CSV table of C-alpha atoms in Angstrom, one decimal:
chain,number,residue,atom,x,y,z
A,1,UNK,CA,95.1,-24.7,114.1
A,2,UNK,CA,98.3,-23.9,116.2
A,3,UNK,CA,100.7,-26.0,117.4
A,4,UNK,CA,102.8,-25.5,120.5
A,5,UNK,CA,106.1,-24.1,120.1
A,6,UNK,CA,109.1,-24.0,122.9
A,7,UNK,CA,107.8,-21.9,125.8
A,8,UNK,CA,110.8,-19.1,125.7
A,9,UNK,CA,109.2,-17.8,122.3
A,10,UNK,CA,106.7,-15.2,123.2
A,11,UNK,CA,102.7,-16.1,123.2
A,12,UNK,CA,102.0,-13.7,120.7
A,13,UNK,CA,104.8,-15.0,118.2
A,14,UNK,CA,103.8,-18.4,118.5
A,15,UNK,CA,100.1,-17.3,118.0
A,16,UNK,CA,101.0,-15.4,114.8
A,17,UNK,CA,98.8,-16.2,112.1
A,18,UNK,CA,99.9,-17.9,109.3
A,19,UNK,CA,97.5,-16.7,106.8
A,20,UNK,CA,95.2,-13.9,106.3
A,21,UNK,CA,92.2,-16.0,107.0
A,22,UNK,CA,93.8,-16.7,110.3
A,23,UNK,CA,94.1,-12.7,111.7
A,24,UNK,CA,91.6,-11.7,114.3
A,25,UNK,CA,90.2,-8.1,113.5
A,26,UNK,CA,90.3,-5.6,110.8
A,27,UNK,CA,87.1,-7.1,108.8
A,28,UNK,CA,86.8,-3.5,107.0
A,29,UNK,CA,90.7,-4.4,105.1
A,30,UNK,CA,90.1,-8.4,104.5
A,31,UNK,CA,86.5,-8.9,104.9
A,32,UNK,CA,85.0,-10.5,101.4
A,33,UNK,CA,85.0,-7.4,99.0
A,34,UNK,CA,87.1,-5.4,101.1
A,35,UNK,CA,90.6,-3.7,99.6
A,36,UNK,CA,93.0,-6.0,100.8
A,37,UNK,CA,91.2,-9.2,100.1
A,38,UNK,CA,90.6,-8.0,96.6
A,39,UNK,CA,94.0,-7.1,96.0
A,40,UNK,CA,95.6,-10.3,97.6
A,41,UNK,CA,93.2,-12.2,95.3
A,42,UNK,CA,94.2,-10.7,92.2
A,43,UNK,CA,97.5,-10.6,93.6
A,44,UNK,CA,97.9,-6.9,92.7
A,45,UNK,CA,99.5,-6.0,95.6
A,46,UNK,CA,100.0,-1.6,95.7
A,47,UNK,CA,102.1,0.3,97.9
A,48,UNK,CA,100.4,1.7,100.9
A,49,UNK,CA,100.8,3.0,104.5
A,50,UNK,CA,99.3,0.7,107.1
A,51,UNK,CA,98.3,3.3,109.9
A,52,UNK,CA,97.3,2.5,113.1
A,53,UNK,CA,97.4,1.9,117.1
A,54,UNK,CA,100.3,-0.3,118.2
A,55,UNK,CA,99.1,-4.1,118.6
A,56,UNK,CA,96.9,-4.3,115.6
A,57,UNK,CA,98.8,-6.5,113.4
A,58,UNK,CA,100.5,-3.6,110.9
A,59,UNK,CA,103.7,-6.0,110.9
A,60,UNK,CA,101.8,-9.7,110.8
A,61,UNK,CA,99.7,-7.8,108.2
A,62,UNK,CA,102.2,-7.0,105.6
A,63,UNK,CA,104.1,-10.3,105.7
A,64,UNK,CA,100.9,-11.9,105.0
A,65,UNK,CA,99.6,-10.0,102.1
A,66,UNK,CA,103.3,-9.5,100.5
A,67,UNK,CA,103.4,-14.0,101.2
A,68,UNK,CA,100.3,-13.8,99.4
A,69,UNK,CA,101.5,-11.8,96.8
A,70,UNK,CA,104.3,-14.2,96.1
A,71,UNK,CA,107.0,-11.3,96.0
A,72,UNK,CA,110.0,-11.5,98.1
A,73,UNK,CA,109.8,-9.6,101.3
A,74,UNK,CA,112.4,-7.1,102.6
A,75,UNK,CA,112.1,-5.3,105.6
A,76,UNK,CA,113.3,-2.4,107.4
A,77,UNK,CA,113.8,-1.0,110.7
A,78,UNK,CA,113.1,2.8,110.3
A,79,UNK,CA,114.1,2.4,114.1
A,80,UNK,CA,118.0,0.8,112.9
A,81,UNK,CA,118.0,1.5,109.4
A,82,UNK,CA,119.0,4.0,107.4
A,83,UNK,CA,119.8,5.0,103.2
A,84,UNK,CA,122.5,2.1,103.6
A,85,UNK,CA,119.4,-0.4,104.0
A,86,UNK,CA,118.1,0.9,101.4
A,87,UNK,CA,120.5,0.5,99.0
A,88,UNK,CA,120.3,-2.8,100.2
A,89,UNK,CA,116.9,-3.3,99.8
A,90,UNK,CA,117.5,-1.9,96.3
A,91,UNK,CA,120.5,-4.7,95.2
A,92,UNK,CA,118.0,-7.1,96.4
A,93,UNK,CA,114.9,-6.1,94.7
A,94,UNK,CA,116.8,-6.3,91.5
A,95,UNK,CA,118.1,-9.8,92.3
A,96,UNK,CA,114.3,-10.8,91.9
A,97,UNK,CA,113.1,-8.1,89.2
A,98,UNK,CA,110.7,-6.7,92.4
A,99,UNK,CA,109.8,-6.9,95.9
A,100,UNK,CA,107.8,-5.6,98.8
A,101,UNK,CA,109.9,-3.5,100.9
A,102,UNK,CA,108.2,-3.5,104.2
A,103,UNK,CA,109.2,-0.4,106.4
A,104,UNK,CA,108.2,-0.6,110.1
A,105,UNK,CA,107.7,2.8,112.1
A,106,UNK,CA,108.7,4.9,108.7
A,107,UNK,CA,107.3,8.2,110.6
A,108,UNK,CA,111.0,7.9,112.1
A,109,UNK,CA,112.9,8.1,108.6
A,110,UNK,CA,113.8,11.7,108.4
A,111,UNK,CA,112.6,13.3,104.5
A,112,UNK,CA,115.8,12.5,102.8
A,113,UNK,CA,115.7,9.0,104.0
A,114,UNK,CA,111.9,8.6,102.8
A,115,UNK,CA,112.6,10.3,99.4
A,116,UNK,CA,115.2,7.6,98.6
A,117,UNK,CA,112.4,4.9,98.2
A,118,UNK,CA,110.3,7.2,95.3
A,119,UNK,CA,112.2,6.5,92.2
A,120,UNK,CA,112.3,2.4,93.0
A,121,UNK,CA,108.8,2.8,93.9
A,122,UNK,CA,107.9,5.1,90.6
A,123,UNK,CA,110.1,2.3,88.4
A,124,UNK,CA,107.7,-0.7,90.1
A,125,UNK,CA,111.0,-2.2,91.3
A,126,UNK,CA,109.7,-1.2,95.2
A,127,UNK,CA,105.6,-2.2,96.5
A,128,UNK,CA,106.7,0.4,99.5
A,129,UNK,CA,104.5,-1.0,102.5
A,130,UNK,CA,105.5,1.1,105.6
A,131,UNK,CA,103.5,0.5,109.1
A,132,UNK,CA,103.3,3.3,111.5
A,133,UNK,CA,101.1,4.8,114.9
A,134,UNK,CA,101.5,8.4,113.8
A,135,UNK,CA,99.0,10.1,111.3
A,136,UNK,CA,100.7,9.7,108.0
A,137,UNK,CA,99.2,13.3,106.9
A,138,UNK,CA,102.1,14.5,109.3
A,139,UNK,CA,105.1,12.4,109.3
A,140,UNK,CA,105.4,10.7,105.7
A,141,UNK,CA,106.4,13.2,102.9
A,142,UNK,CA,103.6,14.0,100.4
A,143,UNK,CA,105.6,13.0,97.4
A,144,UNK,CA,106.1,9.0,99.0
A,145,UNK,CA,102.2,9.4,100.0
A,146,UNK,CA,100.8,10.4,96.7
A,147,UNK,CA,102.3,7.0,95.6
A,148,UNK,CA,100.6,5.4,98.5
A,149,UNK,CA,97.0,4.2,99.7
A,150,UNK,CA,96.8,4.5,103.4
A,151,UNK,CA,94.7,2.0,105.1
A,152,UNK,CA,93.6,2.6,108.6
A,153,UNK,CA,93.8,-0.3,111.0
A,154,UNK,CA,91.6,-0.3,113.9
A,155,UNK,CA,91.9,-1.1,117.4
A,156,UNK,CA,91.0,-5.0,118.3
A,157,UNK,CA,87.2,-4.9,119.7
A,158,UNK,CA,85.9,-7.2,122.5
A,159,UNK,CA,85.2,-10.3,120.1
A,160,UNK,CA,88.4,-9.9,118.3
A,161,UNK,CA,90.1,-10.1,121.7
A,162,UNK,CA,88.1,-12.4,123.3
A,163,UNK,CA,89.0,-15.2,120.2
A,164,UNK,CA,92.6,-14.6,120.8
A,165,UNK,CA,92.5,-15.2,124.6
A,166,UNK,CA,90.6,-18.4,123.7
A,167,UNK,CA,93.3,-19.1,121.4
A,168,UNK,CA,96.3,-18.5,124.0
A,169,UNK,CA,93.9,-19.9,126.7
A,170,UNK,CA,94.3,-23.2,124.8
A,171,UNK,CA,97.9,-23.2,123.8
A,172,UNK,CA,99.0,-22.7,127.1
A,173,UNK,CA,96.4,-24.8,129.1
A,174,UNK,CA,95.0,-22.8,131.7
A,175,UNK,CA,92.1,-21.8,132.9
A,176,UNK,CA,90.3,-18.1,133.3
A,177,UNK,CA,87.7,-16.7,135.4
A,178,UNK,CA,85.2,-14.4,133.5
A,179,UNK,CA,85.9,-11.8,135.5
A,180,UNK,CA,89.6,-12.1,135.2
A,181,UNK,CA,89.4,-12.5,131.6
A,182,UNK,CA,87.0,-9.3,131.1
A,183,UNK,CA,89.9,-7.2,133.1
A,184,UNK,CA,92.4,-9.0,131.5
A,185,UNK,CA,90.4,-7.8,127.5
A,186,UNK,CA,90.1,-4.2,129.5
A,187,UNK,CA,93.3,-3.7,130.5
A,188,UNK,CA,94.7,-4.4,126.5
A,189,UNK,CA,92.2,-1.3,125.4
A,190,UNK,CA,92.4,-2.9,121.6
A,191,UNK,CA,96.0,-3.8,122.0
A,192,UNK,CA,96.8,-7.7,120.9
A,193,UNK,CA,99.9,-7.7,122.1
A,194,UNK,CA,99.6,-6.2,125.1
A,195,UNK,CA,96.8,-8.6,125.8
A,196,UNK,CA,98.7,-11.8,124.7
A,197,UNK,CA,102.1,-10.7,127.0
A,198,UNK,CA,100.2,-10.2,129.6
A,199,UNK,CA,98.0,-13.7,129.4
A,200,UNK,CA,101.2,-15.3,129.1
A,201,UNK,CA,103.2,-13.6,132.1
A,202,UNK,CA,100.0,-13.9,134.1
A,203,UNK,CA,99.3,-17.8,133.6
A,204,UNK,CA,103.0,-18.5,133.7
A,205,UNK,CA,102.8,-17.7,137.4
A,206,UNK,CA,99.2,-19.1,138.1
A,207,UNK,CA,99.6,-22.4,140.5
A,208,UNK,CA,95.2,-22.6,140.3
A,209,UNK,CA,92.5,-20.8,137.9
A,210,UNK,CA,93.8,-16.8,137.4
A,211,UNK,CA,91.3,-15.0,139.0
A,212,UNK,CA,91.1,-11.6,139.3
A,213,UNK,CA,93.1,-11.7,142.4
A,214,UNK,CA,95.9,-13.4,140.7
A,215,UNK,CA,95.4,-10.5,138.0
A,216,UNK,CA,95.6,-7.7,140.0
A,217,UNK,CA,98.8,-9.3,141.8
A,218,UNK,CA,100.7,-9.7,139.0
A,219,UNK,CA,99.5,-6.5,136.6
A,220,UNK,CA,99.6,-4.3,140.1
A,221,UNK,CA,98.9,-0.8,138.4
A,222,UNK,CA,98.9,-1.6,135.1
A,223,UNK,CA,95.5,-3.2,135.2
A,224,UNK,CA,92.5,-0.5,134.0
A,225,UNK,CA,90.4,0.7,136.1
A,226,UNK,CA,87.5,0.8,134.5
A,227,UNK,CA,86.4,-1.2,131.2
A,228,UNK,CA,85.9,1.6,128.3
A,229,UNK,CA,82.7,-0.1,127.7
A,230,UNK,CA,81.4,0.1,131.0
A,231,UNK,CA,79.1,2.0,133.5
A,232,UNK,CA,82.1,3.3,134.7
A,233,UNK,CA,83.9,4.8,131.9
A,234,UNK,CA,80.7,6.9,130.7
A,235,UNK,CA,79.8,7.9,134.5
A,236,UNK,CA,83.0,9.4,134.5
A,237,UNK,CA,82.8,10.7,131.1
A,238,UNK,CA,79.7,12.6,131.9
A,239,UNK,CA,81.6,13.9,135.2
A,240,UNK,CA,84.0,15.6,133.0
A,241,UNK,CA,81.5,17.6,130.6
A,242,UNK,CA,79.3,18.6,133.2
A,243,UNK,CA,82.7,19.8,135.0
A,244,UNK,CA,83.5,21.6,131.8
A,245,UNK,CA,79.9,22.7,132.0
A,246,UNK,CA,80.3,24.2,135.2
A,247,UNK,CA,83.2,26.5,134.8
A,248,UNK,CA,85.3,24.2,137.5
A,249,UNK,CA,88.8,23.3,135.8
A,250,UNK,CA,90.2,21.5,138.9
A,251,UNK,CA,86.8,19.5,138.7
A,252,UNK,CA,87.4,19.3,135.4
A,253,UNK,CA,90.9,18.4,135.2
A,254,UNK,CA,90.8,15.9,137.7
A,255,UNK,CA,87.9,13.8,135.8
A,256,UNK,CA,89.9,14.6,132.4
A,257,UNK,CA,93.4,12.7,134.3
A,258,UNK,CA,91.5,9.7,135.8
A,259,UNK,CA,89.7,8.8,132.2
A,260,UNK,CA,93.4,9.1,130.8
A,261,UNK,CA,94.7,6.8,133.6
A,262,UNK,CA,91.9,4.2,133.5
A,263,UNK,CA,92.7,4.1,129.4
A,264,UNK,CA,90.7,6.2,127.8
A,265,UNK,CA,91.4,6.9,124.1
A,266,UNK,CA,92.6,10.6,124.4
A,267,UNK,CA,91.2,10.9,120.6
A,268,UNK,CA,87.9,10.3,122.0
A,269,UNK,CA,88.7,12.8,124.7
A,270,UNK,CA,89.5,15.4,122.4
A,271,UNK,CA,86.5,14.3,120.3
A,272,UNK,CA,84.4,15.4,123.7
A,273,UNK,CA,86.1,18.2,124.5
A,274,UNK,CA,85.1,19.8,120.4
A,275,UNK,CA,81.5,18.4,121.4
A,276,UNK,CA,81.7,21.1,124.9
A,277,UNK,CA,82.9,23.7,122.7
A,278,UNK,CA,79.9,23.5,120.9
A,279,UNK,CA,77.2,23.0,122.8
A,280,UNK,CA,78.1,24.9,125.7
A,281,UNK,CA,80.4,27.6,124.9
A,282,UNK,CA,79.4,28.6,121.5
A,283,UNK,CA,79.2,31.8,120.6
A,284,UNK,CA,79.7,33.4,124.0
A,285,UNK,CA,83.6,32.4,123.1
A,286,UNK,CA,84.0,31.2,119.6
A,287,UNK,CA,88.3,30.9,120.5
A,288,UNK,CA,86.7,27.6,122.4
A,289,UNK,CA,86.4,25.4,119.5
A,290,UNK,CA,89.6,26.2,117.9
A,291,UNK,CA,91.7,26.0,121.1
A,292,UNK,CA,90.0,22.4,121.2
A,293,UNK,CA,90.3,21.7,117.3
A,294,UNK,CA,94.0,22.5,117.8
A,295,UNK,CA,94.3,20.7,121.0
A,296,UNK,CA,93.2,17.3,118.8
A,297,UNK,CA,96.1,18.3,115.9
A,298,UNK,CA,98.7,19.2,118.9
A,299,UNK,CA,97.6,15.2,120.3
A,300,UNK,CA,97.5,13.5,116.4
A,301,UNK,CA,100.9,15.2,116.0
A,302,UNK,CA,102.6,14.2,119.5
A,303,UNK,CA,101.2,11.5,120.7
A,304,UNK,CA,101.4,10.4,124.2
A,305,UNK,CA,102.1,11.5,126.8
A,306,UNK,CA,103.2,14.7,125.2
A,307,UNK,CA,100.5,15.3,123.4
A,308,UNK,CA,98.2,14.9,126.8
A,309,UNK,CA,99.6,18.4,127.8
A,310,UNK,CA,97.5,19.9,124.9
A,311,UNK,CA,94.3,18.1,125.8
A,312,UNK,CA,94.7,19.5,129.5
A,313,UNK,CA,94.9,23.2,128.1
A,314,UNK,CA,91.9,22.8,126.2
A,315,UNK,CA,90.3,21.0,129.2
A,316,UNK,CA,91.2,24.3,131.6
A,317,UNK,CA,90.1,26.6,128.8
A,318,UNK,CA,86.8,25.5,128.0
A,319,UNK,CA,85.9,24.9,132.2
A,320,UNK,CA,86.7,28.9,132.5
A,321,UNK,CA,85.3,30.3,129.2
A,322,UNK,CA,81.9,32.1,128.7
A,323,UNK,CA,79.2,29.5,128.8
A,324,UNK,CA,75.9,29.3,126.3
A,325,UNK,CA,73.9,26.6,124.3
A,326,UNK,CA,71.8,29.4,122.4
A,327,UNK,CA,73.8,28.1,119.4
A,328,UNK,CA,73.2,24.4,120.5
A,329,UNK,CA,69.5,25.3,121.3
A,330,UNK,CA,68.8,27.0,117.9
A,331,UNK,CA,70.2,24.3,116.2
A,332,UNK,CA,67.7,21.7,117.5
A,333,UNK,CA,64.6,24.0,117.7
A,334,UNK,CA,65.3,25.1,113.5
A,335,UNK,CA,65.8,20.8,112.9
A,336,UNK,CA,62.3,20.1,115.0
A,337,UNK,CA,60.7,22.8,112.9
A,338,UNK,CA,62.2,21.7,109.6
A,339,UNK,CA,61.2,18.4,109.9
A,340,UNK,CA,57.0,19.1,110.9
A,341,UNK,CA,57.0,21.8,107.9
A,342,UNK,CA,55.7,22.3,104.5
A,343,UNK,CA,59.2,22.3,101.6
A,344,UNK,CA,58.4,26.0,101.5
A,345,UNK,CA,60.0,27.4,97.8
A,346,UNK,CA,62.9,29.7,98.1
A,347,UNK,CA,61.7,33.7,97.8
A,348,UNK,CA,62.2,34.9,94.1
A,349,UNK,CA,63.9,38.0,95.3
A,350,UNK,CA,66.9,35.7,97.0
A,351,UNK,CA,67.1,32.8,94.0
A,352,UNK,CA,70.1,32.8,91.6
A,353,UNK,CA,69.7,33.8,88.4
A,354,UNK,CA,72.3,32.9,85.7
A,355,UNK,CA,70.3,32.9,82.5
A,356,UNK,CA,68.2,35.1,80.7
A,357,UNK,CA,64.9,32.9,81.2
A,358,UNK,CA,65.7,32.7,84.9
A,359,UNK,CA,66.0,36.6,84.8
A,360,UNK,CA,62.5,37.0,83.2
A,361,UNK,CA,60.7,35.2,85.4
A,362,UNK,CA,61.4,37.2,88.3
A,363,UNK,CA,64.3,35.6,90.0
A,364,UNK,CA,66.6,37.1,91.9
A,365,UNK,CA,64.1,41.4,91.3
A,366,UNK,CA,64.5,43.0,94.1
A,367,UNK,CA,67.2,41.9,95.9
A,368,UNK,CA,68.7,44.2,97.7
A,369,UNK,CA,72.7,44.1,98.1
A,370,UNK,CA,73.7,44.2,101.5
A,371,UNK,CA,77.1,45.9,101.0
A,372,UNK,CA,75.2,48.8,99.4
A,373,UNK,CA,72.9,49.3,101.9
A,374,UNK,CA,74.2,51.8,105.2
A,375,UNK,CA,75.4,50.1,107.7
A,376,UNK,CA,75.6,46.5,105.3
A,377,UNK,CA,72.6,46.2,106.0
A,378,UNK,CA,69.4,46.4,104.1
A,379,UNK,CA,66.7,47.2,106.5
A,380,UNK,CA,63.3,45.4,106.4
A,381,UNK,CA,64.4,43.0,103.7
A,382,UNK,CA,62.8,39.6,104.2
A,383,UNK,CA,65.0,36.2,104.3
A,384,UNK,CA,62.5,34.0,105.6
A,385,UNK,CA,60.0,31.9,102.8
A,386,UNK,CA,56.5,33.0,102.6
A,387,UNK,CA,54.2,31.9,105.5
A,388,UNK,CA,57.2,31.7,108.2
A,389,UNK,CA,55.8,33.8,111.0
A,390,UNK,CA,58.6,37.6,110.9
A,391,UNK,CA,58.8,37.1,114.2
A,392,UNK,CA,59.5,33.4,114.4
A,393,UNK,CA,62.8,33.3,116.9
A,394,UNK,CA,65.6,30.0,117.0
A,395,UNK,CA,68.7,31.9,118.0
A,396,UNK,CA,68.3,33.6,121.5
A,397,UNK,CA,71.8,35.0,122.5
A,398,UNK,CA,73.0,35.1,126.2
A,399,UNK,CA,74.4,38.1,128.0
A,400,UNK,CA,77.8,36.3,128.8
A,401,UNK,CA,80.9,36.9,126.7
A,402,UNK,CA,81.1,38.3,123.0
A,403,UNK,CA,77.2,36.9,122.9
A,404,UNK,CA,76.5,39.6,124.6
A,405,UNK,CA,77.6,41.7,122.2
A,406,UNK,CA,75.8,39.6,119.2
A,407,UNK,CA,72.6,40.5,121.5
A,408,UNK,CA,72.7,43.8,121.5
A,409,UNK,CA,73.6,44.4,117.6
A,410,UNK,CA,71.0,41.8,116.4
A,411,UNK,CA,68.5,43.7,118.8
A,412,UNK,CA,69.1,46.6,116.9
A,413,UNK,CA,69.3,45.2,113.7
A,414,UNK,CA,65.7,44.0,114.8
A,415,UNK,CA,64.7,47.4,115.5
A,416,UNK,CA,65.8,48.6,112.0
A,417,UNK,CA,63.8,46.2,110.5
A,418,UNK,CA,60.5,47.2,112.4
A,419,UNK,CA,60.8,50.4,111.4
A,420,UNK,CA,61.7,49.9,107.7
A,421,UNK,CA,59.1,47.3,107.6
A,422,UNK,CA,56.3,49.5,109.2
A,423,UNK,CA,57.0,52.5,106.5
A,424,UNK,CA,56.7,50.0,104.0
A,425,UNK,CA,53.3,48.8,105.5
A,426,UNK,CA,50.1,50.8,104.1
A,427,UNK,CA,48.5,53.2,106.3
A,428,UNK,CA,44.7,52.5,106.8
């Protein structure tokens, strides 16, 4: 239970759990069995990186596991601090023979500054805990991360939400509409904090029930415009690929700006726009999926809003590049013809062959080196297992972009093969 606290302190502070089985969320970390539940049982608490979206608990998260722990708890601003709180940190530490040394937003200590924790952590004087929104693989050094399990919080889903509103719902004593409360759950897109401000600015002013009304007065622009999880969200979704899909960037672009302004994840964004690359660009412009590949990196490394910029590029990019889904196409017509055929064995002539038993019965005679042939290529050799029709097709090029190009060598690598294939073929 919670009690009530003075009103000035924040809803989320006073709501703040007091022990692990109190925090809302992040079942894969303290769920029976999980990592951090085992290690708080044994009370073998490890360094590690808490990595995740602002909002989850990173900070509530650490105090709890290091109280659990029963080791003295230091923290550290990387945001204030420098090498002289660490030395700090380190007079402490030996005060008590050890201590968890809780660093919040470490991807903002510079290298030197992070090196200085790696011979207290080495020694065991320092468990290191250090919370950040920035992917560790980046912005904490190798050396401290070796020495490190990272442990990837996630965002706060509808249910985890929806049991803290309930919680400040109570504390304060007001009353919701559904439909206030769903916009309300919308609006914090996984964020906890966000959520809990905002139920507490938003009641603070309420004189009746907050309705959606009062919601919308009081949030103005701020409120989402569409629930992630809603009709919504994936109409507009589907607006943007088939933008992409129909070489119009504006089209394109606008769709791609009003998902990021009604809160869509831009990691989910960029997880799309490597799905368009794919399956409908392809081959007719391979540069597609690395300019979106790179795109994601550019966003993981920046952030927002700056990292936006790079999403947008790809976005344009892939609306005005070559279009094809003969990759896409194959892909499912080879799957469909996998999965309705015999397990056909693997041609003798193409097996591997490392022994001398192997080598005697047969596998790997005959085959015919590419690099040696003319051309690299050995004309009228077979690939296929026995019984697959020769002319069995999955991979039809286009005529747009390099694809084109693929077309017209693999149509005369196909005419090479005829003829190869019909001297080899007895005469009657």
């Amino acid at each position: 239970m919670f009690g009530a606290a003075p009103t000035q302190v924040p809803l989320a502070e006073r709501l703040r759990p007091a022990k692990l089985d109190e925090v809302v969320g992040q079942a894969k970390l303290l769920g029976p069995g999980q990592p951090l539940r085992v290690a708080v049982e044994r009370r073998q608490l490890h360094s590690m990186i808490l990595w995740g979206p602002p909002g989850v608990g990173k900070t509530t998260l650490a105090r709890l596991l290091v109280q659990a722990s029963g080791l003295p708890f230091i923290a550290i601003s990387a945001v204030l601090g420098g090498v002289k709180d660490i030395r700090e940190a380190v007079e402490q530490a030996k005060v008590h023979g050890r201590a968890a040394v809780f660093v919040d937003e470490v991807h903002r200590f510079n290298k030197a500054q992070q090196d200085a924790f790696l011979p207290h952590v080495e020694s065991g004087l320092f468990v290191f805990i250090g919370a950040t929104t920035e992917n560790p693989s980046f912005e904490v050094n190798s050396a401290l991360l070796s020495r490190a399990t990272v442990h990837v919080l996630e965002p706060l889903d509808r249910s985890d939400l929806v049991q803290l509103f309930e919680r400040g719902c109570a504390l304060l004593g007001v009353l919701w509409t559904d439909d206030a409360r769903d916009a309300l759950i919308a609006y914090a897109d996984g964020d906890a904090r966000r959520m809990l401000n905002a139920l507490d600015n938003v009641s603070s002013t309420a004189t009746a029930d907050v309705d959606t009304a009062h919601l919308q007065q009081t949030l103005g622009a701020q409120l989402r415009r569409f629930d992630k999880g809603g009709d919504q969200y994936y109409d507009a979704m589907s607006a943007l690929h088939k933008s992409v899909r129909g070489s119009d960037p504006d089209a394109s672009l606008y769709w791609f700006a009003r998902l990021l302004d009604g809160g869509a994840d831009p990691r989910y964004l960029a997880r799309r726009l490597v799905r368009m690359a794919s399956e409908d660009i392809g081959l007719a412009d391979p540069r597609a999926l690395r300019m979106a590949l790179d795109a994601s990196e550019v966003y993981e490394r920046l952030g927002s809003p700056e990292g936006e910029l790079a999403l947008a590029q790809a976005t344009v990019y892939l609306a005005v590049a070559a279009k094809s889904n003969a990759a896409y196409l194959a892909y499912k017509a080879v799957r469909a013809f996998v999965a309705q055929d015999a397990s056909r064995p693997v041609p003798l002539h193409l097996r591997n062959a490392p022994t001398r038993l192997m080598k005697g019965l047969g596998m790997g005679d005959g085959y015919r080196y590419a690099h040696d042939e003319p051309d690299a290529f050995a004309a009228g050799e077979r690939y296929l297992p026995e019984g697959v029709p020769e002319d069995l097709r999955f991979y039809e090029p286009t005529d747009r972009g390099l694809e084109g190009k693929i077309a017209e060598k693999l149509a005369r690598l196909r005419d090479a093969n005829a003829r190869a294939r019909d001297l080899l073929t007895p005469k009657a």
